[in-house]
XYZ file of C-alpha atoms in Angstrom:
168
model
C -1.747 5.296 -31.022
C 1.587 4.673 -30.217
C 1.672 6.762 -26.940
C 1.105 10.437 -25.728
C 3.528 13.001 -26.228
C 5.287 14.521 -23.340
C 4.428 17.519 -22.241
C 6.875 20.725 -20.948
C 6.741 20.115 -16.509
C 4.774 23.571 -15.252
C 6.851 26.194 -13.152
C 6.496 25.121 -9.456
C 6.409 29.407 -8.953
C 1.647 29.075 -10.587
C 0.936 25.601 -9.319
C -2.491 26.651 -7.497
C -0.750 24.314 -4.190
C 2.077 25.810 -2.673
C 2.659 23.091 0.102
C 1.115 20.059 0.870
C 1.138 17.932 4.341
C 1.515 13.988 4.709
C 0.354 12.399 7.458
C 1.621 9.028 8.123
C 1.400 6.466 10.649
C 4.011 7.356 12.593
C 3.985 3.552 14.007
C 4.056 2.051 11.022
C 8.176 1.186 9.741
C 6.654 0.566 6.311
C 5.118 4.485 6.992
C 8.043 6.429 8.628
C 10.845 4.819 5.555
C 8.063 6.172 3.086
C 8.601 9.443 5.605
C 12.074 9.723 5.551
C 12.552 9.083 2.257
C 10.619 11.663 0.834
C 11.643 14.204 3.287
C 15.132 13.546 1.696
C 13.802 14.204 -2.111
C 13.999 17.536 -3.377
C 11.129 18.725 -3.754
C 8.959 21.682 -5.736
C 6.213 21.594 -3.832
C 7.456 21.673 0.179
C 5.728 18.705 2.105
C 5.181 19.258 5.770
C 5.015 15.747 7.773
C 3.172 15.137 10.494
C 2.107 11.960 12.634
C -1.672 10.924 11.372
C -3.783 11.510 14.673
C -0.839 13.263 16.642
C -2.334 15.898 18.132
C -0.677 18.473 15.539
C -1.918 16.690 13.088
C -5.572 17.228 15.065
C -4.839 21.368 15.419
C -3.728 21.374 11.849
C -7.074 19.764 10.883
C -9.757 19.674 13.241
C -12.390 18.806 10.984
C -10.303 15.573 9.132
C -11.764 11.614 10.380
C -7.909 11.903 11.973
C -8.711 7.469 12.644
C -9.445 7.206 9.294
C -5.126 8.864 8.128
C -4.372 6.191 10.404
C -5.795 3.390 7.697
C -4.499 4.767 4.858
C -1.987 8.084 4.282
C -3.433 11.268 4.044
C -2.407 14.717 2.130
C -3.997 17.262 2.947
C -2.929 20.748 0.299
C -2.384 24.533 1.789
C -6.054 24.874 0.173
C -7.830 22.467 2.354
C -7.581 19.576 -0.622
C -7.742 16.305 0.936
C -6.452 13.559 -1.392
C -6.338 9.407 0.523
C -5.229 6.465 -0.789
C -3.148 6.461 -4.112
C -4.227 9.944 -5.483
C -2.325 10.650 -2.159
C 0.587 8.885 -3.738
C 0.292 10.737 -6.769
C 0.358 14.054 -5.590
C 3.143 13.029 -2.933
C 5.114 12.040 -6.062
C 3.983 14.894 -7.395
C 5.612 17.609 -5.385
C 9.091 15.861 -5.564
C 11.480 17.374 -8.716
C 12.810 13.663 -9.243
C 8.798 11.868 -9.534
C 7.088 14.630 -11.455
C 6.739 12.958 -14.657
C 5.540 9.581 -13.180
C 3.410 10.938 -11.007
C 2.029 12.402 -14.272
C 1.765 8.949 -15.757
C 0.168 7.831 -12.958
C -2.533 9.993 -12.781
C -3.904 7.934 -16.501
C -6.512 5.861 -16.508
C -3.595 3.475 -16.435
C -2.049 4.573 -14.955
C -3.792 5.331 -11.564
C -4.432 1.127 -12.002
C -0.917 0.759 -10.827
C -1.426 3.538 -8.922
C -3.626 1.605 -6.498
C -1.691 -1.698 -7.204
C 1.204 -0.176 -5.163
C -1.307 1.044 -2.559
C -2.764 -2.001 -2.061
C 0.053 -4.373 -1.795
C 2.125 -1.618 0.841
C -2.321 -2.189 2.646
C -1.252 -6.058 2.495
C 1.571 -5.688 4.015
C 1.122 -3.485 6.717
C -1.973 -5.813 7.646
C -0.041 -9.002 7.727
C 2.901 -7.081 9.951
C -0.086 -5.918 11.693
C -1.229 -8.985 12.152
C 1.823 -11.223 13.551
C 1.654 -8.820 15.940
C 4.112 -6.353 17.509
C 6.877 -4.913 15.668
C 8.973 -3.210 18.287
C 7.389 0.010 17.854
C 3.704 0.712 19.249
C 1.138 -1.430 19.397
C -2.746 0.129 19.036
C -5.171 -2.212 19.461
C -8.807 -1.215 18.240
C -10.162 -0.907 21.808
C -8.455 2.196 23.023
C -5.628 0.324 24.794
C -1.774 1.192 23.356
C 1.709 -0.262 23.747
C 4.642 2.116 23.818
C 7.996 1.058 24.110
C 8.933 3.634 26.253
C 5.615 3.937 28.473
C 4.149 0.315 28.912
C 0.231 0.335 28.606
C -1.817 3.591 28.195
C -5.164 3.845 27.528
C -6.722 6.080 24.746
C -10.147 6.283 24.365
C -11.021 6.079 19.859
C -12.150 9.573 19.283
C -15.035 10.813 18.130
C -13.706 12.147 14.452
C -16.881 10.297 13.122
C -19.802 11.701 14.633
C -20.844 8.969 15.745
C -19.600 8.462 18.983
C -20.204 5.288 21.555
C -22.369 6.043 24.094
C -21.280 2.776 26.509
């Protein structure tokens, strides 16, 4: 087989997903760069960009594990679909006019391996920058303490999103 023949793109008005909410880590420079990039792209499906773990995110999606949304990109469709990691990136690309063909290629088995590799590379970059310490934005510690340049240290107790809260 030499390759697959491209099929015509579906009309955006007939696609069952009419909107997507992208939850991103507002304290991560890579995440905010990608948020800005997504916001500037022509969209076939509207993207709502919301900081992960924020009051807005918790109000929009009360049943979601908001602590997990800070670890990896999470996208929620208007029909309740939840995409994480590589699948979240593919659905973001699918929503963009210029990148929908790429999303179709990344949704194949071979493309999925490439998408997963890209997400792992981004996670490694985030981890390396988090281990280097403060990079000018908010700095979160696992015990609930948060440093923000404009406000100093504050304590924000970890949530109980997973249902298994500590009783210390």
